[in-house]
Amino acid sequence: MALKKELRFQITVYEDLNELAPKDQALMLQAVSARKNAYAPYSNFRVGAAVSLANAEIVIGSNQENASYPSGLCAERVAIFHAGAKFPNVSVNTVAITAASDNYEVTSPAAPCGNCRQAMYEYEFKQKQPIRLLLMGETGSIIECSSVDDILPLGFNSSFL
Ligand code: THU
């Protein structure tokens, strides 16, 4: 007989940066600073990401657009690939992500796109340890997710291959 299953996950919502633990605040500030190097002449939407690693290193990324639009890349993938390239066998603990626009104030937490969720999930599955996410706009509340798996349920991974 068919079985109905409910998938649930919890997030923590912080009112602002000051509510975060000092290490998380510092990581998010690195993402804010990375955001300033976004190359976003087409969307004017700037995203910064900071990856904190098990060896205490922090690796950053920002979105890099292209006149041929699909050739550009989101901040999260620039950052996670940068981490994979620089420290191939070091686990990722947390990714802090922040988004801002030149056209309006982004007050809602950044939402990683589907491709970035998949890209981060690859590393989470490989390291067998959850990657925590901290999501922020330019101002306003911050969402903490305990794992990429939570925001990419029923994800595709190497076990299928
Ligand atoms: N973008 C990111 O960098 N991360 C996201 O999570 C969503 C979107 C970028 C891609 C593009 O350069 C611009 O934001 C507008 O989509």
Short mmCIF file of C-alpha atoms and ligand atoms in Angstrom, two decimals:
data_model
loop_
_atom_site.label_atom_id
_atom_site.label_comp_id
_atom_site.label_asym_id
_atom_site.label_seq_id
_atom_site.Cartn_x
_atom_site.Cartn_y
_atom_site.Cartn_z
CA MET A 1 0.00 0.00 0.00
CA ALA A 2 1.16 3.50 -0.76
CA LEU A 3 2.80 5.20 2.17
CA LYS A 4 2.59 8.93 2.80
CA LYS A 5 5.76 10.34 4.31
CA GLU A 6 6.30 13.81 5.64
CA LEU A 7 9.70 15.45 5.25
CA ARG A 8 10.42 18.11 7.85
CA PHE A 9 13.32 20.37 8.67
CA GLN A 10 13.97 23.15 11.11
CA ILE A 11 15.67 26.48 10.63
CA THR A 12 16.82 29.07 13.14
CA VAL A 13 15.94 32.68 12.40
CA TYR A 14 18.15 35.36 13.95
CA GLU A 15 16.89 38.93 14.10
CA ASP A 16 20.17 40.39 12.92
CA LEU A 17 23.92 39.93 12.78
CA ASN A 18 24.38 40.77 16.46
CA GLU A 19 22.44 37.67 17.46
CA LEU A 20 24.95 35.36 15.76
CA ALA A 21 27.83 33.73 17.61
CA PRO A 22 31.01 35.82 17.15
CA LYS A 23 32.57 33.28 14.73
CA ASP A 24 29.44 33.27 12.57
CA GLN A 25 29.31 37.06 12.62
CA ALA A 26 32.91 37.19 11.43
CA LEU A 27 32.17 34.65 8.68
CA MET A 28 29.14 36.64 7.50
CA LEU A 29 31.23 39.81 7.46
CA GLN A 30 33.68 38.03 5.16
CA ALA A 31 30.75 37.21 2.88
CA VAL A 32 29.68 40.87 2.96
CA SER A 33 33.18 41.90 1.99
CA ALA A 34 33.29 39.25 -0.79
CA ARG A 35 29.97 40.62 -2.08
CA LYS A 36 31.71 43.90 -2.85
CA ASN A 37 33.79 42.10 -5.49
CA ALA A 38 30.78 40.66 -7.27
CA TYR A 39 30.88 41.27 -11.01
CA ALA A 40 27.21 41.89 -11.66
CA PRO A 41 26.86 44.52 -14.41
CA TYR A 42 23.77 42.80 -15.89
CA SER A 43 21.61 41.98 -12.87
CA ASN A 44 23.02 44.55 -10.42
CA PHE A 45 22.41 41.79 -7.87
CA ARG A 46 25.49 41.10 -5.79
CA VAL A 47 26.04 37.94 -3.80
CA GLY A 48 28.94 37.06 -1.52
CA ALA A 49 29.74 33.71 0.06
CA ALA A 50 32.29 32.71 2.70
CA VAL A 51 33.14 29.07 3.33
CA SER A 52 34.56 28.06 6.68
CA LEU A 53 36.64 24.89 6.64
CA ALA A 54 37.64 22.32 9.24
CA ASN A 55 41.25 23.57 9.06
CA ALA A 56 40.05 27.03 10.19
CA GLU A 57 40.63 28.55 6.74
CA ILE A 58 37.98 30.75 5.13
CA VAL A 59 37.54 30.81 1.37
CA ILE A 60 35.30 33.35 -0.36
CA GLY A 61 33.43 33.81 -3.62
CA SER A 62 31.11 36.28 -5.34
CA ASN A 63 28.88 36.05 -8.38
CA GLN A 64 30.69 36.56 -11.68
CA GLU A 65 28.44 37.43 -14.60
CA ASN A 66 29.10 37.26 -18.32
CA ALA A 67 27.77 38.98 -21.46
CA SER A 68 26.79 35.46 -22.47
CA TYR A 69 24.48 35.18 -19.45
CA PRO A 70 24.60 31.42 -18.79
CA SER A 71 28.40 31.53 -18.69
CA GLY A 72 28.32 33.46 -15.41
CA LEU A 73 28.43 31.73 -12.03
CA CYS A 74 26.73 32.27 -8.67
CA ALA A 75 28.70 33.24 -5.56
CA GLU A 76 28.03 29.95 -3.78
CA ARG A 77 29.54 27.86 -6.56
CA VAL A 78 32.50 30.20 -7.02
CA ALA A 79 33.15 29.85 -3.26
CA ILE A 80 32.61 26.10 -2.86
CA PHE A 81 34.66 25.30 -5.99
CA HIS A 82 37.35 27.68 -4.76
CA ALA A 83 37.38 25.71 -1.46
CA GLY A 84 37.49 22.37 -3.32
CA ALA A 85 40.34 23.59 -5.50
CA LYS A 86 42.39 25.06 -2.66
CA PHE A 87 41.74 22.51 0.10
CA PRO A 88 40.51 19.36 -1.69
CA ASN A 89 40.28 17.07 1.31
CA VAL A 90 39.22 19.45 4.05
CA SER A 91 35.60 19.37 5.25
CA VAL A 92 33.35 22.37 4.93
CA ASN A 93 31.68 23.43 8.17
CA THR A 94 29.60 26.46 7.23
CA VAL A 95 28.78 28.61 4.21
CA ALA A 96 27.64 32.20 4.89
CA ILE A 97 25.78 33.85 2.01
CA THR A 98 24.60 37.43 1.60
CA ALA A 99 22.81 39.20 -1.25
CA ALA A 100 22.36 42.89 -2.08
CA SER A 101 21.00 44.79 -5.06
CA ASP A 102 22.02 48.12 -6.54
CA ASN A 103 18.30 48.78 -7.16
CA TYR A 104 16.61 48.10 -3.83
CA GLU A 105 17.38 47.01 -0.28
CA VAL A 106 17.39 43.22 0.02
CA THR A 107 15.80 42.59 3.42
CA SER A 108 15.08 38.86 2.99
CA PRO A 109 17.74 36.19 3.47
CA ALA A 110 19.49 35.01 0.29
CA ALA A 111 18.04 31.83 -1.21
CA PRO A 112 20.67 29.70 -2.98
CA CYS A 113 19.49 28.64 -6.45
CA GLY A 114 18.88 24.99 -7.28
CA ASN A 115 22.20 24.57 -9.08
CA CYS A 116 24.10 25.91 -6.06
CA ARG A 117 22.17 23.65 -3.69
CA GLN A 118 23.17 20.69 -5.87
CA ALA A 119 26.82 21.84 -6.04
CA MET A 120 27.06 22.25 -2.25
CA TYR A 121 25.24 18.95 -1.71
CA GLU A 122 27.97 17.15 -3.65
CA TYR A 123 30.55 18.22 -1.05
CA GLU A 124 28.22 17.48 1.86
CA PHE A 125 27.57 13.97 0.56
CA LYS A 126 31.28 13.40 -0.06
CA GLN A 127 32.37 14.51 3.41
CA LYS A 128 29.52 12.69 5.22
CA GLN A 129 29.15 15.71 7.50
CA PRO A 130 26.44 18.34 7.22
CA ILE A 131 27.31 21.76 5.83
CA ARG A 132 25.60 24.49 7.82
CA LEU A 133 24.25 27.49 5.92
CA LEU A 134 23.80 31.08 7.09
CA LEU A 135 21.61 33.13 4.74
CA MET A 136 21.27 36.91 4.83
CA GLY A 137 20.08 39.75 2.59
CA GLU A 138 21.75 43.10 2.96
CA THR A 139 19.86 43.86 6.16
CA GLY A 140 17.23 42.00 8.17
CA SER A 141 17.02 38.53 9.58
CA ILE A 142 19.43 35.66 9.08
CA ILE A 143 18.38 32.07 8.50
CA GLU A 144 20.50 29.17 9.70
CA CYS A 145 19.97 25.77 8.03
CA SER A 146 21.66 22.72 9.52
CA SER A 147 22.44 21.04 6.22
CA VAL A 148 22.21 21.36 2.44
CA ASP A 149 20.24 18.11 2.42
CA ASP A 150 17.44 19.98 4.27
CA ILE A 151 16.98 22.45 1.44
CA LEU A 152 17.51 19.87 -1.31
CA PRO A 153 15.36 16.94 -0.21
CA LEU A 154 15.57 13.74 -2.27
CA GLY A 155 18.80 15.06 -3.77
CA PHE A 156 20.77 13.31 -6.46
CA ASN A 157 24.19 12.04 -5.40
CA SER A 158 26.98 9.67 -6.40
CA SER A 159 25.27 6.68 -4.76
CA PHE A 160 23.00 6.50 -7.82
CA LEU A 161 25.91 6.11 -10.23
N1 THU B 1 23.05 34.62 -7.76
C1 THU B 1 23.96 34.13 -6.88
O1 THU B 1 25.16 34.43 -6.96
N2 THU B 1 23.53 33.30 -5.90
C2 THU B 1 22.23 32.98 -5.70
O2 THU B 1 21.95 32.23 -4.78
C3 THU B 1 21.19 33.50 -6.57
C4 THU B 1 21.65 34.29 -7.73
C5 THU B 1 23.52 35.53 -8.80
C6 THU B 1 23.52 34.98 -10.18
C7 THU B 1 23.42 36.24 -11.00
O3 THU B 1 24.73 36.79 -11.17
C8 THU B 1 22.63 37.20 -10.13
O4 THU B 1 22.70 36.67 -8.82
C9 THU B 1 21.17 37.32 -10.54
O5 THU B 1 20.57 36.09 -10.70
#
